[in-house]
Short mmCIF file of C-alpha atoms in Angstrom, two decimals:
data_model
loop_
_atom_site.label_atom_id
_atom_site.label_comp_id
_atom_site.label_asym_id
_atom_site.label_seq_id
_atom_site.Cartn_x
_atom_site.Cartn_y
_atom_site.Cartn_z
CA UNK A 1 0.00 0.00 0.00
CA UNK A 2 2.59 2.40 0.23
CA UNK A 3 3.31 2.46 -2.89
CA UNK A 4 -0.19 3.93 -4.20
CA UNK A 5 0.69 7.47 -2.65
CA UNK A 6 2.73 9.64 -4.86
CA UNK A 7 3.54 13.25 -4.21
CA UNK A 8 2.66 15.27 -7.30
CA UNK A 9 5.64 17.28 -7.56
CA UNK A 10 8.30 14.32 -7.57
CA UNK A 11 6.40 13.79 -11.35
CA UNK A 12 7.95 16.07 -14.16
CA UNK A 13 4.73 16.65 -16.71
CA UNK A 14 5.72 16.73 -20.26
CA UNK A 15 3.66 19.42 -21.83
CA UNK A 16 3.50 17.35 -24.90
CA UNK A 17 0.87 14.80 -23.17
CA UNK A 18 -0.93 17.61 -20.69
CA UNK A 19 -4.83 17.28 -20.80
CA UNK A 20 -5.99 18.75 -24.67
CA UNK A 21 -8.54 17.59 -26.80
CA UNK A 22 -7.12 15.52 -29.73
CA UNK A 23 -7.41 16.87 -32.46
CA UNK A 24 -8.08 14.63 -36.03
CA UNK A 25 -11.14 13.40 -37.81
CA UNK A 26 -13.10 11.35 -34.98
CA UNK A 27 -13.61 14.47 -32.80
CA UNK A 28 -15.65 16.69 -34.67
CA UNK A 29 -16.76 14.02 -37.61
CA UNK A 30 -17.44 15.15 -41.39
CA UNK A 31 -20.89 15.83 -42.62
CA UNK A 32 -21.04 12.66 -44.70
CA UNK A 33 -19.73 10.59 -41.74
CA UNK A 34 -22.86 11.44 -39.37
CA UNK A 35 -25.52 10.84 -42.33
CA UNK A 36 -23.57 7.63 -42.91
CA UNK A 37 -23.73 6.40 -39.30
CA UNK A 38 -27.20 7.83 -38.61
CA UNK A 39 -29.65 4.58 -38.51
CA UNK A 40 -32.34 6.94 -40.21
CA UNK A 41 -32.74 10.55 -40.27
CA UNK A 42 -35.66 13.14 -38.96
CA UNK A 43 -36.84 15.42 -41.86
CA UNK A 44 -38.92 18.22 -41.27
CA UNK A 45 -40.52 20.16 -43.77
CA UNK A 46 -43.42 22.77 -44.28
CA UNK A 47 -46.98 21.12 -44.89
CA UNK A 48 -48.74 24.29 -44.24
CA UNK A 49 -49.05 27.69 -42.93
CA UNK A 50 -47.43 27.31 -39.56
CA UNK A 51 -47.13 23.80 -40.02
CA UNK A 52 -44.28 21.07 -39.83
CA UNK A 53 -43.89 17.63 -40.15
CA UNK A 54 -41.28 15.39 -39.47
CA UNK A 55 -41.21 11.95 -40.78
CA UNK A 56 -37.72 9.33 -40.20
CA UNK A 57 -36.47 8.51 -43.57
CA UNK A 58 -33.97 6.22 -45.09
CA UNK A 59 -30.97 7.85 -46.12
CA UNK A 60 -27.63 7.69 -47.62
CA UNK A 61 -24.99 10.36 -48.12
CA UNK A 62 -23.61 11.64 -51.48
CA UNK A 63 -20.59 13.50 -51.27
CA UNK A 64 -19.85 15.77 -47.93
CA UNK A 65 -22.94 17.92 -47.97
CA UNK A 66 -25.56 16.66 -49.50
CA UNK A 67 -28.40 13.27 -48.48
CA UNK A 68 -30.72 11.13 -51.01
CA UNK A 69 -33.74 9.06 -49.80
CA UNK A 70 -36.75 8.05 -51.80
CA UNK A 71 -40.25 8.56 -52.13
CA UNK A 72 -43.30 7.69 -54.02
CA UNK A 73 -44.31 10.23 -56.53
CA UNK A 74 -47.80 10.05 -55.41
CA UNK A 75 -46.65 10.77 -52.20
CA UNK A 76 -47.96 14.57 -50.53
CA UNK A 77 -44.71 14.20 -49.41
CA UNK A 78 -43.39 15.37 -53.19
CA UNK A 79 -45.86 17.18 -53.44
CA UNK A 80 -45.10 19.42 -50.53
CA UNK A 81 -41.63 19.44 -51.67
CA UNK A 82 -41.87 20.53 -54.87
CA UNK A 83 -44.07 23.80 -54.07
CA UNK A 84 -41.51 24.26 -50.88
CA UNK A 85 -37.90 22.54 -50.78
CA UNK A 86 -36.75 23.70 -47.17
CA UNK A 87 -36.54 20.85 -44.87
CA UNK A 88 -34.45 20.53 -41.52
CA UNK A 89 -32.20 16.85 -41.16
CA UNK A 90 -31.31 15.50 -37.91
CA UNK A 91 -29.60 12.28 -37.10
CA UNK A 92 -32.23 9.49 -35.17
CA UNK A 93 -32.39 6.27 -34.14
CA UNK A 94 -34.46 3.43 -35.51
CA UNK A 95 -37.44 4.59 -34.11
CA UNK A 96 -37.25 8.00 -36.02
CA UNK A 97 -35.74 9.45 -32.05
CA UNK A 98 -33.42 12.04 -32.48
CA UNK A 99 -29.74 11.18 -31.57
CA UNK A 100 -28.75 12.32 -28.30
CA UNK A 101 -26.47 15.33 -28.76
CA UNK A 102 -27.31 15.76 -32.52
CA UNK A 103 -29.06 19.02 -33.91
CA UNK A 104 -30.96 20.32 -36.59
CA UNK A 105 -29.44 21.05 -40.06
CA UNK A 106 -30.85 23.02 -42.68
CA UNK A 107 -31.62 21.76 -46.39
CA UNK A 108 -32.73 23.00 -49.57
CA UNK A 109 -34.65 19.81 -51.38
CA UNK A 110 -35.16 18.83 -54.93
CA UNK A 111 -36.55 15.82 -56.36
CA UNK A 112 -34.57 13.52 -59.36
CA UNK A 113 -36.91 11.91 -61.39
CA UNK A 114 -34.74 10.29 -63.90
CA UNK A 115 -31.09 9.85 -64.60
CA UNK A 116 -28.13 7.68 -63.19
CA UNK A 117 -28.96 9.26 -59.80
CA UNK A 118 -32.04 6.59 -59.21
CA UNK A 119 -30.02 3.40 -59.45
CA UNK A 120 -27.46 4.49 -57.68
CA UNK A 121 -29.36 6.06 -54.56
CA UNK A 122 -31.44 2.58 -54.63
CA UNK A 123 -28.39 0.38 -54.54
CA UNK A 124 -26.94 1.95 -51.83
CA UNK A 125 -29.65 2.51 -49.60
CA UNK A 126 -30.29 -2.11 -50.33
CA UNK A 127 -27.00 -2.03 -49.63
CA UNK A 128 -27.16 0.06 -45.66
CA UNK A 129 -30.87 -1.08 -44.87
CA UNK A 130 -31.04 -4.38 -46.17
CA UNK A 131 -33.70 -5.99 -43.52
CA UNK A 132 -35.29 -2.55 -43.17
CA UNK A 133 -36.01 -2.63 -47.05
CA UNK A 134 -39.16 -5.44 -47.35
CA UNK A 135 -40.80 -4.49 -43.94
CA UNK A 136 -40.85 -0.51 -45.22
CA UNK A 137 -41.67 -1.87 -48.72
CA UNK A 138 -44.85 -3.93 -46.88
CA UNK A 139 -46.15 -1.29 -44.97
CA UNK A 140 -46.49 1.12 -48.22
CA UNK A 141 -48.37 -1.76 -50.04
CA UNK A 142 -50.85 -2.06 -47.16
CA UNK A 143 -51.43 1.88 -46.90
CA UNK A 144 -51.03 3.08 -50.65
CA UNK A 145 -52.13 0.51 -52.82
CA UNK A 146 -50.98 0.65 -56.42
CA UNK A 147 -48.99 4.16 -55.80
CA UNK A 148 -45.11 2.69 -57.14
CA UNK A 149 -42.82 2.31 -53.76
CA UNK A 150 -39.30 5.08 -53.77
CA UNK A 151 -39.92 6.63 -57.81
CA UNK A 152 -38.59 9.60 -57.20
CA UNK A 153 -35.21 10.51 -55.46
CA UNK A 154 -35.21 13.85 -53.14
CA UNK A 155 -31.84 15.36 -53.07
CA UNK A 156 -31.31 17.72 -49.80
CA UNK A 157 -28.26 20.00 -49.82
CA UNK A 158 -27.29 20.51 -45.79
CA UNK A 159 -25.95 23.69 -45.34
CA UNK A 160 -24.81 24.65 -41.76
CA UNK A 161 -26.54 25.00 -38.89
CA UNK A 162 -28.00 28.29 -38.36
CA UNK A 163 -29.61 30.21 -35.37
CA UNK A 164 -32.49 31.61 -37.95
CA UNK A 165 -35.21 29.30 -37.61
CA UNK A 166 -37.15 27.61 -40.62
CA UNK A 167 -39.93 30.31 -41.31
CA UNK A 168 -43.29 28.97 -42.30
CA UNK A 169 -45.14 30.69 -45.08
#
């Protein structure tokens, strides 16, 4: 036991190894990196005057700023988007829960309706959710019918996140 007890000023401190934050790419991760590890992500968009939604979607990064996921054409999702593209993204759970710690990012939304954009986006998002893919697949056949599952591609470029707040119209 009595070797437990040190006196702090017999120990010479390096500053080289003193107490600092380390610095490199898993403490403050890229953009791309938390859409990647997100299990889904919250979007939020305007459905009315003074109105927002938020619904957990399916996602996969392209490039360092920008997110894909897919929707039904039929949808009043694309709908919604098309007469207004702001939506806020925020990293969640499997249950469409926000990530602890995460916050809100700004987006400005468009939809792809054809080009090499909709293989692509479908491949990889098989290729993250592959379980996740029949049971969300189900569930649109039970509530929409015959209206074609993931047509349409929305593209959301993040920006930063901002203290002005998404304005409703």
């Amino acid at each position: 036991m009595t070797d437990t007890v040190v006196d702090i000023t017999d120990i010479t401190v390096d500053n080289e190894h003193v107490a600092r934050p380390e610095q490199g790419p898993h403490t403050q991760p890229d953009t791309a990196t938390i859409w990647r590890d997100a299990t889904t992500v919250l979007v939020t968009r305007v459905t009315g005057p003074r109105q927002l939604t938020a619904v957990p979607r399916l996602v996969i990064p392209i490039g360092d700023t920008q997110l894909a996921f897919r929707v039904s054409s039929r949808s009043a999702e694309a709908q919604q988007l098309v007469r207004d593209g702001r939506v806020l993204v925020q990293p969640a759970d499997w249950r469409g829960t926000p990530v602890l710690g995460s916050h809100q990012r700004q987006g400005q939304s468009q939809l792809v309706t054809a080009g090499t954009l909709l293989p692509y986006v479908q491949s990889e998002i098989s290729a993250k959710y592959r379980w996740r893919i029949p049971m969300a697949r189900f569930a649109h056949r039970l509530t929409r019918r015959t209206a074609p599952y993931g047509d349409v591609v929305v593209l959301v470029n993040v920006s930063e996140p901002s203290r002005i707040p998404m304005l409703t119209r």
